[in-house]
mmCIF file of C-alpha atoms in Angstrom:
data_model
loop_
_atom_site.group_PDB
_atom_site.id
_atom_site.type_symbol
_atom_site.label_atom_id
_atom_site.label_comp_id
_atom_site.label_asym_id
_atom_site.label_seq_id
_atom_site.Cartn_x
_atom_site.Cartn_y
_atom_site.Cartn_z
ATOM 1 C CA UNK A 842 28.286 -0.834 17.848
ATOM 2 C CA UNK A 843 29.112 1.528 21.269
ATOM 3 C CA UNK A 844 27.024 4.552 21.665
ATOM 4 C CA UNK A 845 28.866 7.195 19.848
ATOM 5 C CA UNK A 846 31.078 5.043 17.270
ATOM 6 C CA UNK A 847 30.303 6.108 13.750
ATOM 7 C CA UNK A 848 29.132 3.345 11.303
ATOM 8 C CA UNK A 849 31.403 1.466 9.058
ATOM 9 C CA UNK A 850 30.910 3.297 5.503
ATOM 10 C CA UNK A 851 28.626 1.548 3.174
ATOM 11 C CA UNK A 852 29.294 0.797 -0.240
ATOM 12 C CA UNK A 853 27.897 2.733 -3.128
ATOM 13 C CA UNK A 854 24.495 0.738 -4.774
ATOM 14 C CA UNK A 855 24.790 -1.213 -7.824
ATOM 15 C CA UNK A 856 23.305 1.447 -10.736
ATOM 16 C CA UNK A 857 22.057 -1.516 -11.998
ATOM 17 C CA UNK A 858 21.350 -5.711 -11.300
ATOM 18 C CA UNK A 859 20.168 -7.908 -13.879
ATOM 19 C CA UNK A 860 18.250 -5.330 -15.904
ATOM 20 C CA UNK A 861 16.956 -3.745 -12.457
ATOM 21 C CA UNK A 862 18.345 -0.070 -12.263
ATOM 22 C CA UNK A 863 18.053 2.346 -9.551
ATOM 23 C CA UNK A 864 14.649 4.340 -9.627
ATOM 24 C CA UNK A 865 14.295 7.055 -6.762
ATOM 25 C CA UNK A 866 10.798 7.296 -7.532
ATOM 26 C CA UNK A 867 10.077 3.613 -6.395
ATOM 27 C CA UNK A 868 10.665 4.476 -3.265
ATOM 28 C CA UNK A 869 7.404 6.907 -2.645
ATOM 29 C CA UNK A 870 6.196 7.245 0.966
ATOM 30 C CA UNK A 871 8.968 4.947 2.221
ATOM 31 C CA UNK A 872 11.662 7.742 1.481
ATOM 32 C CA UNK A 873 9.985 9.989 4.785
ATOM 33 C CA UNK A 874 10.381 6.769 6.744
ATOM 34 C CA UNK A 875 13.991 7.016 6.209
ATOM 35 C CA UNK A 876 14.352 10.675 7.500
ATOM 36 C CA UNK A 877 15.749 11.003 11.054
ATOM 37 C CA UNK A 878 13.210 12.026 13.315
ATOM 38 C CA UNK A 879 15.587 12.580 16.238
ATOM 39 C CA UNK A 880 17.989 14.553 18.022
ATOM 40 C CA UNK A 881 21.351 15.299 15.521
ATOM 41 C CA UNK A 882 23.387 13.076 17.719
ATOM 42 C CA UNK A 883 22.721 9.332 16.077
ATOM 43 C CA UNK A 884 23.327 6.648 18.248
ATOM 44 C CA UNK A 885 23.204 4.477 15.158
ATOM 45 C CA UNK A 886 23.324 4.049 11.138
ATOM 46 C CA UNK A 887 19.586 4.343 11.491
ATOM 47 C CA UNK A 888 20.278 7.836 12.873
ATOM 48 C CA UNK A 889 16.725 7.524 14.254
ATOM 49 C CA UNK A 890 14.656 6.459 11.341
ATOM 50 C CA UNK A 891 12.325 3.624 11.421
ATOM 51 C CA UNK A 892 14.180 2.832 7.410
ATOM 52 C CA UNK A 893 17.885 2.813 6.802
ATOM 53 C CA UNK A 894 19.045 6.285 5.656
ATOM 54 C CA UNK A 895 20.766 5.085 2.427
ATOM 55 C CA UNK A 896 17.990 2.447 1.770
ATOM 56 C CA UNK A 897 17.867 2.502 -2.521
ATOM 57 C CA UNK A 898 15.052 1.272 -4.561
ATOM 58 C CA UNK A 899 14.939 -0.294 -8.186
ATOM 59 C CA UNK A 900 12.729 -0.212 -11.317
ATOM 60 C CA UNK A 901 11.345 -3.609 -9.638
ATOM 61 C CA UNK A 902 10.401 -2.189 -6.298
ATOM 62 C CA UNK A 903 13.181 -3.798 -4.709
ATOM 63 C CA UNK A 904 14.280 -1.862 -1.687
ATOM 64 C CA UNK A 905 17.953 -2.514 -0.293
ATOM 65 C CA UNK A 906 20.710 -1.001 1.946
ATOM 66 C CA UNK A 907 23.910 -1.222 0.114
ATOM 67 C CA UNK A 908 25.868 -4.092 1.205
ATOM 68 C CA UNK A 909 23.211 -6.194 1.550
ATOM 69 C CA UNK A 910 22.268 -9.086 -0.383
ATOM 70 C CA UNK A 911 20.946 -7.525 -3.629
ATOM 71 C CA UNK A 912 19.567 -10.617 -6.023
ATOM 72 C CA UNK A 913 17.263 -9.529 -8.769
ATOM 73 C CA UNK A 914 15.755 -12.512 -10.444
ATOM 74 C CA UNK A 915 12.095 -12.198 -11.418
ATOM 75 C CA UNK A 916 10.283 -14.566 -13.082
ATOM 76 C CA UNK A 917 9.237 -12.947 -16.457
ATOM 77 C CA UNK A 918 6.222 -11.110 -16.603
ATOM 78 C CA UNK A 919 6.254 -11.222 -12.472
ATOM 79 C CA UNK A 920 7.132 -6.948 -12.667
ATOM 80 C CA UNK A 921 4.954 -6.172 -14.856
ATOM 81 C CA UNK A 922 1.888 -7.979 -13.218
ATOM 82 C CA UNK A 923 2.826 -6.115 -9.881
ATOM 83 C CA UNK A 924 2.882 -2.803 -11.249
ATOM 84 C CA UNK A 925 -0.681 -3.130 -13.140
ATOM 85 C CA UNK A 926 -1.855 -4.876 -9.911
ATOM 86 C CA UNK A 927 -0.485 -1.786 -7.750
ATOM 87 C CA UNK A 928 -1.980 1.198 -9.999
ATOM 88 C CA UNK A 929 -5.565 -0.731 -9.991
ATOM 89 C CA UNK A 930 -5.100 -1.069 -6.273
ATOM 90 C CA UNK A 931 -4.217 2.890 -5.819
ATOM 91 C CA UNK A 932 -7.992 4.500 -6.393
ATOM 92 C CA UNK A 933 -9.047 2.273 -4.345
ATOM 93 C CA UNK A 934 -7.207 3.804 -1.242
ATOM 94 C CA UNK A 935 -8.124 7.233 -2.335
ATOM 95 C CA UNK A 936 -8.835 9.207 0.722
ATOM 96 C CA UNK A 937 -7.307 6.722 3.221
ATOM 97 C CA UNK A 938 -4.615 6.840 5.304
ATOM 98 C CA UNK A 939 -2.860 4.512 7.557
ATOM 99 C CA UNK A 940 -4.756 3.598 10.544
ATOM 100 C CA UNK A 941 -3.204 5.453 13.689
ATOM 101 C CA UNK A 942 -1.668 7.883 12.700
ATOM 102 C CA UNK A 943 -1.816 11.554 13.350
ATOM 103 C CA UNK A 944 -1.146 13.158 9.967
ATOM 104 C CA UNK A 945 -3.671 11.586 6.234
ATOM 105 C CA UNK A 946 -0.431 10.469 4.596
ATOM 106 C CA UNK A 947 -2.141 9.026 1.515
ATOM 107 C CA UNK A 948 -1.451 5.581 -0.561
ATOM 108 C CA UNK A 949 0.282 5.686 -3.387
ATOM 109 C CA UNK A 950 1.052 2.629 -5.655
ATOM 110 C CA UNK A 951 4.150 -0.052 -3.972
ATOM 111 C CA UNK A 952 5.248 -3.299 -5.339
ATOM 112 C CA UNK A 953 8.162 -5.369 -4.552
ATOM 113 C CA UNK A 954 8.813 -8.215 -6.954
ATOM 114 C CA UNK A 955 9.846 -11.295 -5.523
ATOM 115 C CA UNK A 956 12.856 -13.729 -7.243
ATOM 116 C CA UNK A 957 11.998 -16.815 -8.732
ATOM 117 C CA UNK A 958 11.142 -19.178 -5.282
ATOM 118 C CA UNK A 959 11.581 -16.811 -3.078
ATOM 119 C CA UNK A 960 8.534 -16.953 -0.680
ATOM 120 C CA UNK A 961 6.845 -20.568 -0.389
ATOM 121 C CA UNK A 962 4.706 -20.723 1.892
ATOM 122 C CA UNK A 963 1.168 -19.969 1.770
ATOM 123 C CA UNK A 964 1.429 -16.831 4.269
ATOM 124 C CA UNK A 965 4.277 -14.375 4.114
ATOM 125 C CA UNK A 966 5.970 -14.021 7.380
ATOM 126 C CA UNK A 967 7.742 -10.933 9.463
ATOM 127 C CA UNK A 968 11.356 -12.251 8.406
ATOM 128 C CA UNK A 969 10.206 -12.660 4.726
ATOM 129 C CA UNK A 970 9.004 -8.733 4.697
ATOM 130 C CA UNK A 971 12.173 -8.219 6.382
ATOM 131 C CA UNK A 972 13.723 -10.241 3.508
ATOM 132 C CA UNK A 973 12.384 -7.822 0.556
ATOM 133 C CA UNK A 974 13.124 -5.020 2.104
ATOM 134 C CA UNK A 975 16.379 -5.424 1.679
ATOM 135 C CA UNK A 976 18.064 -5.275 5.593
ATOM 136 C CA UNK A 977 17.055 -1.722 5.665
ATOM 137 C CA UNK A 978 13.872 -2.066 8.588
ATOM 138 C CA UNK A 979 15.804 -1.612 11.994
ATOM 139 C CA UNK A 980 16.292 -4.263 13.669
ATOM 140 C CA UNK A 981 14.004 -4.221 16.640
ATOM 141 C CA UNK A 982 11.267 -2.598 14.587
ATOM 142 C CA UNK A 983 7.932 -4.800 14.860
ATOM 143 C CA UNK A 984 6.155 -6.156 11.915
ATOM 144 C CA UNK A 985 2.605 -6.834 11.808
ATOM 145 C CA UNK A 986 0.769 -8.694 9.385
ATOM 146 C CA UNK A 987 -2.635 -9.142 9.380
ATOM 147 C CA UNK A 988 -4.837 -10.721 6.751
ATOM 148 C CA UNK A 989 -6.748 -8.495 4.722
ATOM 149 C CA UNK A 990 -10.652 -9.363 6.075
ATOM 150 C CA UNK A 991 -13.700 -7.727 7.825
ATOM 151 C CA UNK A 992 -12.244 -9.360 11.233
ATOM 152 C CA UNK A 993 -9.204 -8.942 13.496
ATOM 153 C CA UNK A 994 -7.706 -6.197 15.402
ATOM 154 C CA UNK A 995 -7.047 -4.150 11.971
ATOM 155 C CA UNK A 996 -10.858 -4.106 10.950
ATOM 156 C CA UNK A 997 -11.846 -3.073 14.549
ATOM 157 C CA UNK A 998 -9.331 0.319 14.369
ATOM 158 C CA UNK A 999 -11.288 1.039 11.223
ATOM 159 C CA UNK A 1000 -14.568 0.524 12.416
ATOM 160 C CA UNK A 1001 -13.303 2.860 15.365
ATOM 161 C CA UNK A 1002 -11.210 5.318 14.102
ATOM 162 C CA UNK A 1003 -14.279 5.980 11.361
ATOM 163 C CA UNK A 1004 -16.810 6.109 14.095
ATOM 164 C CA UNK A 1005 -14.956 8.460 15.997
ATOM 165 C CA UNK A 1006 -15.832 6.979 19.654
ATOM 166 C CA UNK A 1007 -14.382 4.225 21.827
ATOM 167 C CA UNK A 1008 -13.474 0.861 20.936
ATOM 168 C CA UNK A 1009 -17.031 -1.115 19.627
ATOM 169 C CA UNK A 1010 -18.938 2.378 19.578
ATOM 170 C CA UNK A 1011 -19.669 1.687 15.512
ATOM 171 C CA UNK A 1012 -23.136 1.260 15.217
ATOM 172 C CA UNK A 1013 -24.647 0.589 11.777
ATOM 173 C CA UNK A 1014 -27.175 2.554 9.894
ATOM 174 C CA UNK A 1015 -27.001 5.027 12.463
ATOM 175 C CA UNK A 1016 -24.843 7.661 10.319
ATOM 176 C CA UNK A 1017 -24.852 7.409 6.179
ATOM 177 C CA UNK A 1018 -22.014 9.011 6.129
ATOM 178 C CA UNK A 1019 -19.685 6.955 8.635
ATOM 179 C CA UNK A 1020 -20.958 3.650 6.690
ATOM 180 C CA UNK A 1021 -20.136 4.932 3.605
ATOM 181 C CA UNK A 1022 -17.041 5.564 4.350
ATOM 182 C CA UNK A 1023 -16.740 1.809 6.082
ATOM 183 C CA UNK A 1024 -18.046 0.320 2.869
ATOM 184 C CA UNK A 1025 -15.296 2.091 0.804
ATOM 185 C CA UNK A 1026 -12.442 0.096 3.217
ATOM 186 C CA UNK A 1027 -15.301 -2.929 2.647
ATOM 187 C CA UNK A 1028 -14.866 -2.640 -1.329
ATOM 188 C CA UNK A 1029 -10.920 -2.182 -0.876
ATOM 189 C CA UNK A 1030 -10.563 -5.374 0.937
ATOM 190 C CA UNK A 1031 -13.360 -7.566 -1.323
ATOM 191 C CA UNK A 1032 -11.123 -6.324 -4.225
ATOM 192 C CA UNK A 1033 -7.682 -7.655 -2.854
ATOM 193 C CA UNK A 1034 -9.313 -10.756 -2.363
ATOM 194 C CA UNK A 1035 -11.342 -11.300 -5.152
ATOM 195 C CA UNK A 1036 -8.117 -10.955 -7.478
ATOM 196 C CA UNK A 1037 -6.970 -14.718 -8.743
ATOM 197 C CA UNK A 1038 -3.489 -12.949 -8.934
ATOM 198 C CA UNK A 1039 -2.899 -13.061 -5.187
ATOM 199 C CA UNK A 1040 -2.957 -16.235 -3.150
ATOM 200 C CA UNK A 1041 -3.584 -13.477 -0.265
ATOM 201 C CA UNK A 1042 -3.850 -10.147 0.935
ATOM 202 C CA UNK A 1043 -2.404 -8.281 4.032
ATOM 203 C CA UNK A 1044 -2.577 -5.329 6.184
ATOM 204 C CA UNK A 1045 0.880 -4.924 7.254
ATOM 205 C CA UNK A 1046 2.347 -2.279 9.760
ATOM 206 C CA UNK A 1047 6.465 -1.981 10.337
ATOM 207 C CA UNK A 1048 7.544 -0.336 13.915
ATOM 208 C CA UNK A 1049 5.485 1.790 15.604
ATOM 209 C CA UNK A 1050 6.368 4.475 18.744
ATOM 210 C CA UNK A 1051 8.179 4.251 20.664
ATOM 211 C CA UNK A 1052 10.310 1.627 18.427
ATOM 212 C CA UNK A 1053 13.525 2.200 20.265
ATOM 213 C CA UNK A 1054 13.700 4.659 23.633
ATOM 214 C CA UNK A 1055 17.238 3.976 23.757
ATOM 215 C CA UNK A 1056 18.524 3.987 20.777
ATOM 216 C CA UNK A 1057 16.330 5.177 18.158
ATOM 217 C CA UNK A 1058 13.301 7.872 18.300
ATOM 218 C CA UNK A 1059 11.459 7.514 14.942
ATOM 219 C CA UNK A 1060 7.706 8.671 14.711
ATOM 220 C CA UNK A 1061 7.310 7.889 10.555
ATOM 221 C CA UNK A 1062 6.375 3.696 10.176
ATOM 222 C CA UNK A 1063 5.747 2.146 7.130
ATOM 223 C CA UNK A 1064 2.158 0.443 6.327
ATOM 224 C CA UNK A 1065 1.532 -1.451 3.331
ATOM 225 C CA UNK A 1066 -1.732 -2.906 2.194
ATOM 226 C CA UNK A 1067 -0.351 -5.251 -0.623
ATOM 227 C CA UNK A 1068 -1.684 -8.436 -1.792
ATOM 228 C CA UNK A 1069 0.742 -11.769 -2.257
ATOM 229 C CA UNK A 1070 0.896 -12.898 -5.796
ATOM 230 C CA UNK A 1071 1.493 -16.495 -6.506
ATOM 231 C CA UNK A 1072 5.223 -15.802 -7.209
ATOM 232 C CA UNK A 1073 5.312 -14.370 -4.117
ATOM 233 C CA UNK A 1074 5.687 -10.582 -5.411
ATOM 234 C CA UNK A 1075 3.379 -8.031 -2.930
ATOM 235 C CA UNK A 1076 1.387 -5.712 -5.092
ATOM 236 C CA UNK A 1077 -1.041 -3.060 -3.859
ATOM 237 C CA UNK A 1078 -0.284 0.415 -1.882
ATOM 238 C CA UNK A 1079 1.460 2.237 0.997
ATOM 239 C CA UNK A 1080 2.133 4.837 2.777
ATOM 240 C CA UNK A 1081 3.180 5.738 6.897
ATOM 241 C CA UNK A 1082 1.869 6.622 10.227
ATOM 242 C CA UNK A 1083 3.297 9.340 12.113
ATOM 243 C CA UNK A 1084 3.459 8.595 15.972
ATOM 244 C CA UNK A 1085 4.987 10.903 18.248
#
């Protein structure tokens, strides 16, 4: 689409698919993510948001832009498990926010359940997170997944950003309060993996600033810390960073 041609209209969401109906409330921190966060002139549909502006959500945590492929068929029980799996996960993340940002956006509870076959492989890729959320992440947004562990790049901005110094300045033992802290993200992570319902666990972070200088100035990105069930479902919590 040229700079300056409006979008083609979209159609109006399906109220409700296979016993999935809309829910508004399902879509929790990811509804900021979808507010323009640029000049009024948008150069396109994403009108500047890191999420499509007419992204929906349903009682399954199925996120979708209307028009897009919309299946909804969950292996029974599979909705369920994810929403028991998310609400255990949430006090977990109590007091944590997503790691570089510059506002404590908190966690809240996020599942999206997966249909019946729908992610095989042992590790979920970028295109498969790109793939339950429905075509509404813009298009040259990054996605980074991480596994959920005391190692990698992830673990390091926690040690950091909870030490409050440079890269590698955590030291152990020498503040009770900064290792406290460190063992709460310790007991977080030991608990997505200890869980026999997940065959996994990520960190997961979706754009980041600038994500488009040319066409598209969001600052509000999407981070999930979700574990993989074996059905391929992700269960656990979100929330966003704000980058400006």
């Amino acid at each position: 689409m040229a700079v300056g041609d409006k979008p083609a209209p979209r159609p109006v969401p399906e109220a409700e698919v296979n016993g999935c109906v809309l829910d508004p409330a399902r879509l929790g921190p990811l509804k900021d993510c979808m507010q323009s966060c640029g000049p009024d002139e948008p150069r396109d549909e994403w009108n500047h948001s890191c999420l499509h502006p007419r992204t929906v959500a349903y009682s399954c945590g199925r996120v979708v832009v209307p028009g897009a492929p919309n299946p909804h068929d969950h292996p029974e029980g599979e909705q369920e498990l994810c929403r028991r799996l998310a609400e255990a996960a949430a006090p977990l993340t109590d007091g944590f926010w997503a790691l570089g940002s510059e506002s404590t956006t908190p966690f809240v509870p996020f599942f999206l359940t997966a249909n019946s076959r729908e992610m095989a492989q042992e590790a979920p890729t970028a295109e498969d997170i790109r793939r339950l959320f429905g075509g509404s992440i813009y298009p040259a947004a990054k996605i980074t997944l991480e596994p959920l562990a005391e190692e990698g790049s992830w673990w390091q901005f926690v040690l950091d950003m909870k030490a409050g110094g440079p890269p590698g300045s955590y030291q152990p033992g020498k503040d009770p309060t900064v290792d406290a802290d460190i063992d709460r993200w310790r007991n977080m992570v030991r608990w997505f993996r200890s869980r026999q319902e997940f065959r996994g666990a990520y960190y997961i972070e979706i754009g980041g600033y600038p994500l488009d200088e040319e066409l598209n100035q969001a600052s509000l990105f999407p981070c999930l810390i979700v574990g993989v069930t074996e059905r391929g479902s992700l269960a656990g919590v979100c929330s966003y960073a704000v980058q400006t």
